[in-house]
Amino acid sequence: ETLDATGLAILPGGIDVHVHFRDPGYTHKEDWSSGTIAAAFGGVTTVFDMPNTIPTVATPEILATKHAIAADKAYVDFGLYAVLGEESLDHVEGLVEGGVIGFKLYMGNTFGRIPSPDTGAMLELFERVAPTGMRVSLHAETNTIMERREKRLREAGRNDPLAHLDSRPAVVAVEAVERAATLAEWTGARIHILHISSKEELRPLAEAKARGVDITGETGPHYLMLSTDDYARCKGVIRVNPPVREADCHEPLWNALKDGTIDMIATDHAPHTPEEKTRSVIWNCDCGFPGVETQMPLMLTAVAEGRMDIHTYVRASSEAPAKSFGLYPQKGAILPGADADFAIFDLSEEWVIDDFNLHSLSRISPWHGRKVKGKLKHTLVRGAFVVRDGSLVETMKGHGRSVHTIQRMPPAEPRNTDKTIAAVTAVPASADMP
Ligand code: DOR
Ligand code: ZN
Ligand code: ZN
């Protein structure tokens, strides 16, 4: 097979480390077929799916069932997260053996109401994961302020999201990032901060990096390009957790992405139906919206506008995710991204995002009507066309493979041994005595 790519840009396929494909459990919102088709049309060749499906991915058996469903329907490669919480503490090694791409820890409430471990439990959980070398991705936000404000507004019959959406609730994210980084430093666990939304979170992230903590971070196009100014236009459709912040966060987030404080772009692709996104009381609208299909066009538009260069973008969309989650080429290995995962774009073609032409089942997003520059023409996963000349290759259903079958993350280097030893030896000898 040959392809004439004259005039087109051949990019490494995107690796989106944060999607919710809802299958099994909420297949009216999305499933492995619709989600991976959306990814393929977005130039994303590998996705990492979150564990808040039904049942929550907490045991090797549940993981195996979900793996079978995904392998059956996926058009692109995938990794599966397991939840890290009390319910999975004793399954950590089994889940690693079963091939998880990483663990997800919810420090605050989320869709699916997964319980959040307290700090003591987090310490134990990190200690358990650290020797496996797997990265723990954190929803680093404790939501208490948001929830309290929403509760009061709801009780007062207020339906105005701007009533509480100043940047102050970001303080719970700042505190959560700081706490997670401290626990990672003490245990040697590798961590990843999901959906960095505010300029305030950059300080604890940068400080942890400077101390040598193995910590990475992601932000998404919505935090770089949308703000509280968009509520009037989008209403419940833009409701997402964490929320988009005030527009003065954009510049610092772009700068952090350029200087590497933020390592990567991920979308938090979180589809819900139009009915679930347009309820008359804004607090009752489900949080999140699809993003896996629009990330690359939106970011390539920013590249075209000179916001960042293409090399920095590719680092954030493919290289950093691969390196952070153990998918980067190592001697003698054949790996995703290194085995011909390509997104081939016409960087000069302009088009307008239309929710009805997107492939997510969700069909509703705050990107509707946005002009972008950069149109996907072909997507190859492990050397095979999944999208060709702008059309899906239907026979590629089931082509997607779990990336864990390809490479295992190496164990973490022990970190901060001095501090650990100091902490242990600081316990008076008498403490051990009966
Ligand atoms: O907006 C969100 N949607 N935030 C989350 O943490 C979960 C996600 C979902 O699963 O819908
Ligand atoms: Zn989250
Ligand atoms: Zn999420």
CSV table of C-alpha atoms and ligand atoms in Angstrom, one decimal:
chain,number,residue,atom,x,y,z
A,1,GLU,CA,0.0,0.0,0.0
A,2,THR,CA,1.3,3.5,-0.8
A,3,LEU,CA,0.1,6.9,0.2
A,4,ASP,CA,0.8,10.2,-1.5
A,5,ALA,CA,1.2,12.6,1.4
A,6,THR,CA,2.5,15.5,-0.6
A,7,GLY,CA,1.8,18.7,1.2
A,8,LEU,CA,0.5,16.9,4.3
A,9,ALA,CA,2.1,16.8,7.8
A,10,ILE,CA,2.9,13.4,9.2
A,11,LEU,CA,2.7,13.6,13.0
A,12,PRO,CA,3.1,11.0,15.6
A,13,GLY,CA,-0.3,9.8,16.6
A,14,GLY,CA,-1.6,11.5,19.7
A,15,ILE,CA,-1.5,9.7,23.1
A,16,ASP,CA,-4.4,10.9,25.2
A,17,VAL,CA,-3.8,9.6,28.8
A,18,HIS,CA,-7.2,10.7,30.1
A,19,VAL,CA,-10.4,9.6,28.4
A,20,HIS,CA,-13.8,8.3,29.7
A,21,PHE,CA,-15.2,5.8,27.2
A,22,ARG,CA,-17.9,4.7,29.6
A,23,ASP,CA,-17.9,1.0,28.6
A,24,PRO,CA,-19.1,-1.1,30.4
A,25,GLY,CA,-21.9,0.7,32.3
A,26,TYR,CA,-22.8,3.9,30.5
A,27,THR,CA,-22.9,2.9,26.9
A,28,HIS,CA,-25.7,5.4,26.1
A,29,LYS,CA,-23.0,8.1,26.6
A,30,GLU,CA,-20.1,6.3,24.7
A,31,ASP,CA,-18.7,2.9,24.1
A,32,TRP,CA,-15.4,1.4,23.0
A,33,SER,CA,-16.4,1.6,19.4
A,34,SER,CA,-17.7,5.2,19.2
A,35,GLY,CA,-14.9,6.5,21.6
A,36,THR,CA,-12.1,5.0,19.6
A,37,ILE,CA,-13.6,6.1,16.3
A,38,ALA,CA,-13.7,9.6,17.6
A,39,ALA,CA,-10.0,9.2,18.7
A,40,ALA,CA,-9.1,7.9,15.2
A,41,PHE,CA,-10.8,10.9,13.5
A,42,GLY,CA,-8.9,13.1,15.9
A,43,GLY,CA,-5.5,11.7,15.1
A,44,VAL,CA,-5.2,10.0,18.5
A,45,THR,CA,-3.8,6.5,18.2
A,46,THR,CA,-3.6,5.5,21.9
A,47,VAL,CA,-6.0,6.3,24.7
A,48,PHE,CA,-5.9,5.6,28.4
A,49,ASP,CA,-9.4,4.9,29.8
A,50,MET,CA,-10.4,5.9,33.3
A,51,PRO,CA,-11.8,3.3,35.7
A,52,ASN,CA,-15.1,5.0,36.6
A,53,THR,CA,-17.1,2.5,34.5
A,54,ILE,CA,-19.5,-0.1,36.0
A,55,PRO,CA,-18.2,-1.9,38.0
A,56,THR,CA,-15.3,0.4,39.0
A,57,VAL,CA,-12.1,-1.2,37.8
A,58,ALA,CA,-10.7,-2.4,41.2
A,59,THR,CA,-9.9,-6.1,40.8
A,60,PRO,CA,-8.0,-8.2,38.1
A,61,GLU,CA,-11.3,-9.9,37.2
A,62,ILE,CA,-13.1,-6.6,36.5
A,63,LEU,CA,-10.0,-5.5,34.5
A,64,ALA,CA,-10.0,-8.6,32.4
A,65,THR,CA,-13.7,-8.2,31.6
A,66,LYS,CA,-13.2,-4.6,30.5
A,67,HIS,CA,-10.1,-5.6,28.6
A,68,ALA,CA,-12.1,-8.1,26.6
A,69,ILE,CA,-14.9,-5.6,25.8
A,70,ALA,CA,-12.3,-3.0,24.7
A,71,ALA,CA,-10.2,-5.4,22.6
A,72,ASP,CA,-13.4,-6.5,20.8
A,73,LYS,CA,-14.4,-3.0,19.7
A,74,ALA,CA,-11.4,-0.7,19.7
A,75,TYR,CA,-10.1,0.9,16.5
A,76,VAL,CA,-7.0,2.4,18.2
A,77,ASP,CA,-4.7,1.2,20.9
A,78,PHE,CA,-5.6,1.7,24.6
A,79,GLY,CA,-4.5,1.4,28.2
A,80,LEU,CA,-6.8,0.7,31.1
A,81,TYR,CA,-6.5,2.4,34.4
A,82,ALA,CA,-7.5,0.8,37.7
A,83,VAL,CA,-8.8,2.8,40.6
A,84,LEU,CA,-6.5,3.2,43.6
A,85,GLY,CA,-8.5,3.2,46.8
A,86,GLU,CA,-9.4,1.0,49.8
A,87,GLU,CA,-11.3,-1.2,47.4
A,88,SER,CA,-8.2,-2.0,45.3
A,89,LEU,CA,-5.4,-1.9,48.0
A,90,ASP,CA,-5.1,-5.7,48.1
A,91,HIS,CA,-5.3,-6.0,44.4
A,92,VAL,CA,-2.5,-3.7,43.4
A,93,GLU,CA,0.0,-6.4,42.4
A,94,GLY,CA,-2.7,-8.4,40.7
A,95,LEU,CA,-3.9,-5.4,38.7
A,96,VAL,CA,-0.3,-4.7,37.6
A,97,GLU,CA,0.1,-8.3,36.6
A,98,GLY,CA,-3.2,-8.0,34.7
A,99,GLY,CA,-1.8,-5.2,32.6
A,100,VAL,CA,-3.1,-1.8,33.9
A,101,ILE,CA,-1.4,1.2,32.3
A,102,GLY,CA,-1.6,3.1,35.6
A,103,PHE,CA,-3.7,3.8,38.7
A,104,LYS,CA,-6.3,6.6,39.2
A,105,LEU,CA,-6.8,8.1,42.6
A,106,TYR,CA,-9.8,10.4,43.1
A,107,MET,CA,-9.0,12.9,45.9
A,108,GLY,CA,-12.4,14.4,45.4
A,109,ASN,CA,-15.9,13.5,44.1
A,110,THR,CA,-16.3,12.4,40.5
A,111,PHE,CA,-18.9,11.0,38.1
A,112,GLY,CA,-19.8,7.6,39.5
A,113,ARG,CA,-19.2,8.6,43.1
A,114,ILE,CA,-16.0,6.8,43.8
A,115,PRO,CA,-14.9,7.1,47.5
A,116,SER,CA,-11.8,9.3,48.1
A,117,PRO,CA,-9.1,7.9,50.4
A,118,ASP,CA,-8.0,10.2,53.2
A,119,THR,CA,-4.3,11.2,53.6
A,120,GLY,CA,-3.4,8.2,55.7
A,121,ALA,CA,-5.0,5.8,53.2
A,122,MET,CA,-3.2,7.6,50.4
A,123,LEU,CA,0.1,7.1,52.1
A,124,GLU,CA,-0.5,3.3,52.3
A,125,LEU,CA,-1.8,3.2,48.7
A,126,PHE,CA,1.3,5.0,47.4
A,127,GLU,CA,3.6,2.7,49.5
A,128,ARG,CA,1.9,-0.3,47.9
A,129,VAL,CA,2.2,1.1,44.3
A,130,ALA,CA,5.7,2.5,44.5
A,131,PRO,CA,7.6,-0.8,44.1
A,132,THR,CA,5.6,-1.6,41.0
A,133,GLY,CA,6.8,1.5,39.2
A,134,MET,CA,3.3,2.3,37.9
A,135,ARG,CA,2.3,5.9,37.7
A,136,VAL,CA,-0.6,7.1,39.9
A,137,SER,CA,-2.8,9.7,38.1
A,138,LEU,CA,-4.6,12.0,40.5
A,139,HIS,CA,-7.8,13.9,40.3
A,140,ALA,CA,-6.1,16.4,42.6
A,141,GLU,CA,-9.0,18.5,43.9
A,142,THR,CA,-11.0,17.9,47.0
A,143,ASN,CA,-14.1,19.7,45.7
A,144,THR,CA,-15.3,20.7,49.2
A,145,ILE,CA,-15.4,24.4,48.4
A,146,MET,CA,-17.2,23.9,45.1
A,147,GLU,CA,-19.7,21.5,46.6
A,148,ARG,CA,-20.4,23.8,49.6
A,149,ARG,CA,-21.0,26.7,47.3
A,150,GLU,CA,-23.1,24.8,44.9
A,151,LYS,CA,-25.2,23.4,47.7
A,152,ARG,CA,-25.9,26.8,49.0
A,153,LEU,CA,-26.7,28.2,45.6
A,154,ARG,CA,-29.0,25.3,44.8
A,155,GLU,CA,-30.8,25.7,48.1
A,156,ALA,CA,-31.2,29.4,47.4
A,157,GLY,CA,-32.7,28.6,44.0
A,158,ARG,CA,-29.9,30.3,42.2
A,159,ASN,CA,-29.1,29.0,38.8
A,160,ASP,CA,-26.2,31.3,37.9
A,161,PRO,CA,-22.9,29.4,37.6
A,162,LEU,CA,-20.8,32.6,37.7
A,163,ALA,CA,-22.1,33.1,41.2
A,164,HIS,CA,-19.3,30.9,42.5
A,165,LEU,CA,-16.9,30.5,39.6
A,166,ASP,CA,-14.2,32.8,40.5
A,167,SER,CA,-10.7,31.3,40.8
A,168,ARG,CA,-10.8,30.8,44.5
A,169,PRO,CA,-12.1,27.2,44.5
A,170,ALA,CA,-8.7,26.4,42.8
A,171,VAL,CA,-7.3,26.5,46.3
A,172,VAL,CA,-8.5,22.9,46.8
A,173,ALA,CA,-6.5,21.9,43.8
A,174,VAL,CA,-3.4,23.7,45.0
A,175,GLU,CA,-3.6,21.9,48.4
A,176,ALA,CA,-4.3,18.6,46.7
A,177,VAL,CA,-1.3,18.8,44.4
A,178,GLU,CA,0.9,19.8,47.3
A,179,ARG,CA,-0.3,16.9,49.4
A,180,ALA,CA,0.1,14.3,46.6
A,181,ALA,CA,3.6,15.5,45.8
A,182,THR,CA,4.6,15.2,49.5
A,183,LEU,CA,3.3,11.7,49.7
A,184,ALA,CA,5.0,10.8,46.4
A,185,GLU,CA,8.3,12.2,47.7
A,186,TRP,CA,8.2,10.1,50.8
A,187,THR,CA,7.1,6.9,49.2
A,188,GLY,CA,8.9,7.0,45.8
A,189,ALA,CA,5.6,6.6,44.0
A,190,ARG,CA,5.4,8.1,40.5
A,191,ILE,CA,2.5,10.5,40.1
A,192,HIS,CA,0.7,12.4,37.4
A,193,ILE,CA,-1.5,15.4,38.0
A,194,LEU,CA,-4.6,15.3,35.8
A,195,HIS,CA,-6.4,18.3,34.4
A,196,ILE,CA,-4.4,21.2,35.7
A,197,SER,CA,-6.9,24.1,35.3
A,198,SER,CA,-5.4,27.1,37.1
A,199,LYS,CA,-2.3,29.1,37.3
A,200,GLU,CA,-2.2,28.5,41.0
A,201,GLU,CA,-1.5,24.8,40.7
A,202,LEU,CA,1.7,25.5,38.8
A,203,ARG,CA,3.7,26.5,41.9
A,204,PRO,CA,3.4,23.2,43.8
A,205,LEU,CA,4.0,21.3,40.6
A,206,ALA,CA,7.1,23.2,39.7
A,207,GLU,CA,8.4,22.9,43.3
A,208,ALA,CA,7.9,19.2,43.4
A,209,LYS,CA,9.8,18.8,40.1
A,210,ALA,CA,12.6,20.9,41.5
A,211,ARG,CA,12.8,18.6,44.5
A,212,GLY,CA,13.2,15.6,42.2
A,213,VAL,CA,9.7,14.1,42.7
A,214,ASP,CA,8.7,11.9,39.7
A,215,ILE,CA,5.7,14.0,38.9
A,216,THR,CA,4.1,14.9,35.6
A,217,GLY,CA,1.1,17.1,34.7
A,218,GLU,CA,-1.4,17.5,32.0
A,219,THR,CA,-3.8,20.2,30.9
A,220,GLY,CA,-6.4,20.2,28.3
A,221,PRO,CA,-7.5,22.5,25.4
A,222,HIS,CA,-10.5,23.7,27.5
A,223,TYR,CA,-8.3,25.1,30.2
A,224,LEU,CA,-6.1,26.8,27.6
A,225,MET,CA,-8.8,28.2,25.4
A,226,LEU,CA,-12.1,28.5,27.4
A,227,SER,CA,-12.9,30.4,30.5
A,228,THR,CA,-15.7,31.6,32.8
A,229,ASP,CA,-16.5,34.1,30.0
A,230,ASP,CA,-17.9,31.2,28.0
A,231,TYR,CA,-20.6,30.3,30.5
A,232,ALA,CA,-23.1,32.7,29.1
A,233,ARG,CA,-22.8,31.0,25.7
A,234,CYS,CA,-22.4,27.4,26.8
A,235,LYS,CA,-24.3,27.2,30.0
A,236,GLY,CA,-24.4,23.6,31.4
A,237,VAL,CA,-22.5,22.3,28.4
A,238,ILE,CA,-19.3,23.8,29.7
A,239,ARG,CA,-19.8,22.4,33.2
A,240,VAL,CA,-16.7,20.3,33.9
A,241,ASN,CA,-14.8,19.2,37.0
A,242,PRO,CA,-12.5,21.0,37.6
A,243,PRO,CA,-14.2,24.0,36.1
A,244,VAL,CA,-12.7,26.3,33.5
A,245,ARG,CA,-11.2,29.2,35.3
A,246,GLU,CA,-10.9,32.9,34.6
A,247,ALA,CA,-9.2,33.9,31.4
A,248,ASP,CA,-6.1,35.2,33.2
A,249,CYS,CA,-5.1,31.5,33.7
A,250,HIS,CA,-4.6,30.9,30.0
A,251,GLU,CA,-1.2,32.7,29.6
A,252,PRO,CA,0.5,31.0,32.6
A,253,LEU,CA,-0.8,27.6,31.5
A,254,TRP,CA,0.5,28.1,27.9
A,255,ASN,CA,3.9,29.2,29.3
A,256,ALA,CA,4.0,26.1,31.6
A,257,LEU,CA,3.3,23.8,28.7
A,258,LYS,CA,6.1,25.5,26.7
A,259,ASP,CA,8.7,25.4,29.5
A,260,GLY,CA,7.8,21.8,30.4
A,261,THR,CA,6.3,22.4,33.9
A,262,ILE,CA,3.1,20.9,32.3
A,263,ASP,CA,4.3,17.8,30.5
A,264,MET,CA,1.4,16.9,28.3
A,265,ILE,CA,-2.0,17.6,26.7
A,266,ALA,CA,-4.9,15.3,27.6
A,267,THR,CA,-8.5,15.9,27.0
A,268,ASP,CA,-10.5,14.3,29.9
A,269,HIS,CA,-12.9,13.3,27.1
A,270,ALA,CA,-16.1,12.9,29.3
A,271,PRO,CA,-19.1,12.4,27.1
A,272,HIS,CA,-22.7,12.8,28.3
A,273,THR,CA,-25.9,13.1,26.3
A,274,PRO,CA,-27.5,16.4,25.2
A,275,GLU,CA,-30.3,15.8,27.7
A,276,GLU,CA,-27.8,15.3,30.6
A,277,LYS,CA,-25.9,18.5,29.6
A,278,THR,CA,-28.9,20.9,29.1
A,279,ARG,CA,-31.0,20.4,32.2
A,280,SER,CA,-32.7,23.6,33.3
A,281,VAL,CA,-30.9,23.8,36.6
A,282,ILE,CA,-27.2,24.1,35.8
A,283,TRP,CA,-26.1,22.2,39.0
A,284,ASN,CA,-28.0,19.1,37.6
A,285,CYS,CA,-26.0,19.0,34.4
A,286,ASP,CA,-23.4,16.2,34.3
A,287,CYS,CA,-19.8,17.4,34.3
A,288,GLY,CA,-17.5,17.0,31.3
A,289,PHE,CA,-17.7,16.9,27.5
A,290,PRO,CA,-16.0,15.1,24.6
A,291,GLY,CA,-12.6,16.2,23.5
A,292,VAL,CA,-10.6,13.4,22.0
A,293,GLU,CA,-11.6,14.3,18.4
A,294,THR,CA,-10.9,18.0,18.6
A,295,GLN,CA,-7.7,18.2,20.7
A,296,MET,CA,-5.3,18.0,17.7
A,297,PRO,CA,-7.1,20.4,15.4
A,298,LEU,CA,-7.5,22.9,18.3
A,299,MET,CA,-3.9,22.7,19.3
A,300,LEU,CA,-2.6,22.7,15.7
A,301,THR,CA,-4.7,25.9,15.2
A,302,ALA,CA,-2.8,27.4,18.2
A,303,VAL,CA,0.4,26.3,16.5
A,304,ALA,CA,-0.6,28.0,13.3
A,305,GLU,CA,-1.4,31.1,15.2
A,306,GLY,CA,2.1,31.0,16.7
A,307,ARG,CA,1.1,30.2,20.3
A,308,MET,CA,3.6,27.4,20.4
A,309,ASP,CA,5.9,25.6,17.9
A,310,ILE,CA,5.1,22.2,16.4
A,311,HIS,CA,8.0,20.4,18.2
A,312,THR,CA,6.7,21.6,21.6
A,313,TYR,CA,3.3,20.4,20.7
A,314,VAL,CA,4.4,17.0,19.6
A,315,ARG,CA,6.3,16.7,22.8
A,316,ALA,CA,3.1,17.4,24.7
A,317,SER,CA,0.8,15.3,22.6
A,318,SER,CA,2.9,12.2,22.1
A,319,GLU,CA,6.4,12.1,23.4
A,320,ALA,CA,5.8,13.1,27.0
A,321,PRO,CA,2.8,10.7,27.5
A,322,ALA,CA,4.9,7.9,26.0
A,323,LYS,CA,7.8,8.6,28.3
A,324,SER,CA,5.8,9.1,31.4
A,325,PHE,CA,3.8,5.9,31.1
A,326,GLY,CA,6.6,3.6,29.9
A,327,LEU,CA,5.7,3.4,26.2
A,328,TYR,CA,8.8,5.2,24.9
A,329,PRO,CA,11.1,3.2,22.7
A,330,GLN,CA,13.8,1.3,24.6
A,331,LYS,CA,16.6,-0.7,23.2
A,332,GLY,CA,15.3,-3.5,20.9
A,333,ALA,CA,11.7,-2.9,21.7
A,334,ILE,CA,8.9,-2.3,19.2
A,335,LEU,CA,6.4,0.1,20.7
A,336,PRO,CA,3.4,2.2,20.1
A,337,GLY,CA,4.4,5.5,18.6
A,338,ALA,CA,7.6,3.8,17.4
A,339,ASP,CA,5.7,1.3,15.3
A,340,ALA,CA,4.0,3.6,12.8
A,341,ASP,CA,1.2,5.3,14.8
A,342,PHE,CA,0.6,8.4,12.6
A,343,ALA,CA,-1.8,11.3,12.3
A,344,ILE,CA,-1.6,12.8,8.9
A,345,PHE,CA,-3.0,16.4,8.7
A,346,ASP,CA,-3.5,19.0,6.1
A,347,LEU,CA,-2.3,21.9,8.2
A,348,SER,CA,-3.7,24.6,5.9
A,349,GLU,CA,-7.3,23.4,5.7
A,350,GLU,CA,-9.8,25.5,7.7
A,351,TRP,CA,-13.1,24.1,9.0
A,352,VAL,CA,-15.7,24.7,11.6
A,353,ILE,CA,-16.3,22.2,14.5
A,354,ASP,CA,-19.8,20.9,14.3
A,355,ASP,CA,-21.0,18.7,17.2
A,356,PHE,CA,-23.2,16.8,14.8
A,357,ASN,CA,-20.3,15.7,12.7
A,358,LEU,CA,-18.2,14.4,15.6
A,359,HIS,CA,-18.1,10.7,16.3
A,360,SER,CA,-18.6,10.6,20.0
A,361,LEU,CA,-22.1,9.5,20.9
A,362,SER,CA,-22.3,12.6,23.1
A,363,ARG,CA,-22.9,15.1,20.2
A,364,ILE,CA,-22.6,18.1,22.4
A,365,SER,CA,-19.5,20.2,23.3
A,366,PRO,CA,-18.5,23.8,24.0
A,367,TRP,CA,-16.4,23.6,20.8
A,368,HIS,CA,-19.4,23.7,18.5
A,369,GLY,CA,-19.0,26.5,16.0
A,370,ARG,CA,-15.3,27.1,16.6
A,371,LYS,CA,-13.1,27.7,13.6
A,372,VAL,CA,-10.0,25.6,13.4
A,373,LYS,CA,-7.1,25.1,11.0
A,374,GLY,CA,-5.8,21.6,10.4
A,375,LYS,CA,-7.9,18.8,9.1
A,376,LEU,CA,-7.1,15.1,9.7
A,377,LYS,CA,-6.8,13.1,6.5
A,378,HIS,CA,-5.3,9.7,7.5
A,379,THR,CA,-4.7,7.8,10.8
A,380,LEU,CA,-2.5,4.8,11.0
A,381,VAL,CA,-2.3,2.5,14.0
A,382,ARG,CA,0.7,0.1,14.0
A,383,GLY,CA,1.2,0.7,10.3
A,384,ALA,CA,-2.4,0.1,9.3
A,385,PHE,CA,-5.0,2.7,8.1
A,386,VAL,CA,-7.8,3.2,10.5
A,387,VAL,CA,-8.9,6.4,8.8
A,388,ARG,CA,-8.0,6.8,5.1
A,389,ASP,CA,-8.9,9.9,3.0
A,390,GLY,CA,-11.1,11.1,5.8
A,391,SER,CA,-13.2,7.9,6.0
A,392,LEU,CA,-13.2,5.2,8.6
A,393,VAL,CA,-11.8,1.8,7.6
A,394,GLU,CA,-14.7,-0.2,9.1
A,395,THR,CA,-12.8,-3.5,9.1
A,396,MET,CA,-10.4,-2.1,11.7
A,397,LYS,CA,-12.8,-2.6,14.5
A,398,GLY,CA,-10.9,-4.8,17.0
A,399,HIS,CA,-7.5,-3.7,15.7
A,400,GLY,CA,-6.9,-1.8,18.9
A,401,ARG,CA,-4.6,-3.5,21.4
A,402,SER,CA,-3.9,-3.0,25.0
A,403,VAL,CA,-0.5,-1.3,25.2
A,404,HIS,CA,0.5,-3.3,28.3
A,405,THR,CA,1.1,-6.3,26.1
A,406,ILE,CA,3.9,-4.4,24.5
A,407,GLN,CA,5.9,-3.0,27.5
A,408,ARG,CA,6.0,-2.9,31.2
A,409,MET,CA,6.9,0.2,33.2
A,410,PRO,CA,10.3,-0.2,34.9
A,411,PRO,CA,10.3,-0.1,38.7
A,412,ALA,CA,10.8,3.3,40.3
A,413,GLU,CA,14.2,4.3,41.7
A,414,PRO,CA,14.0,4.6,45.5
A,415,ARG,CA,13.7,8.2,46.4
A,416,ASN,CA,14.4,10.3,49.4
A,417,THR,CA,15.9,7.4,51.3
A,418,ASP,CA,17.6,9.9,53.7
A,419,LYS,CA,14.2,11.3,54.7
A,420,THR,CA,12.7,7.9,55.1
A,421,ILE,CA,15.6,6.7,57.2
A,422,ALA,CA,15.5,9.8,59.2
A,423,ALA,CA,11.8,9.4,59.8
A,424,VAL,CA,12.2,5.8,60.9
A,425,THR,CA,15.2,6.4,63.1
A,426,ALA,CA,13.5,9.4,64.7
A,427,VAL,CA,11.0,7.0,66.4
A,428,PRO,CA,12.3,6.4,70.0
A,429,ALA,CA,13.5,2.9,70.5
A,430,SER,CA,11.1,2.6,73.4
A,431,ALA,CA,8.2,2.9,71.0
A,432,ASP,CA,8.8,-0.7,70.0
A,433,MET,CA,8.8,-2.0,73.5
A,434,PRO,CA,5.7,-3.5,75.2
B,1,DOR,O1,-15.9,16.6,34.4
B,1,DOR,C1,-15.6,15.5,34.8
B,1,DOR,N1,-16.1,14.4,34.2
B,1,DOR,N2,-14.7,15.4,35.8
B,1,DOR,C2,-14.5,14.2,36.3
B,1,DOR,O2,-13.7,14.1,37.3
B,1,DOR,C3,-15.2,13.0,35.8
B,1,DOR,C4,-15.6,13.1,34.5
B,1,DOR,C5,-16.7,12.1,34.1
B,1,DOR,O3,-16.4,10.9,34.2
B,1,DOR,O4,-17.7,12.5,33.6
B,2,ZN,ZN,-10.9,14.1,37.1
B,3,ZN,ZN,-11.5,12.6,34.0
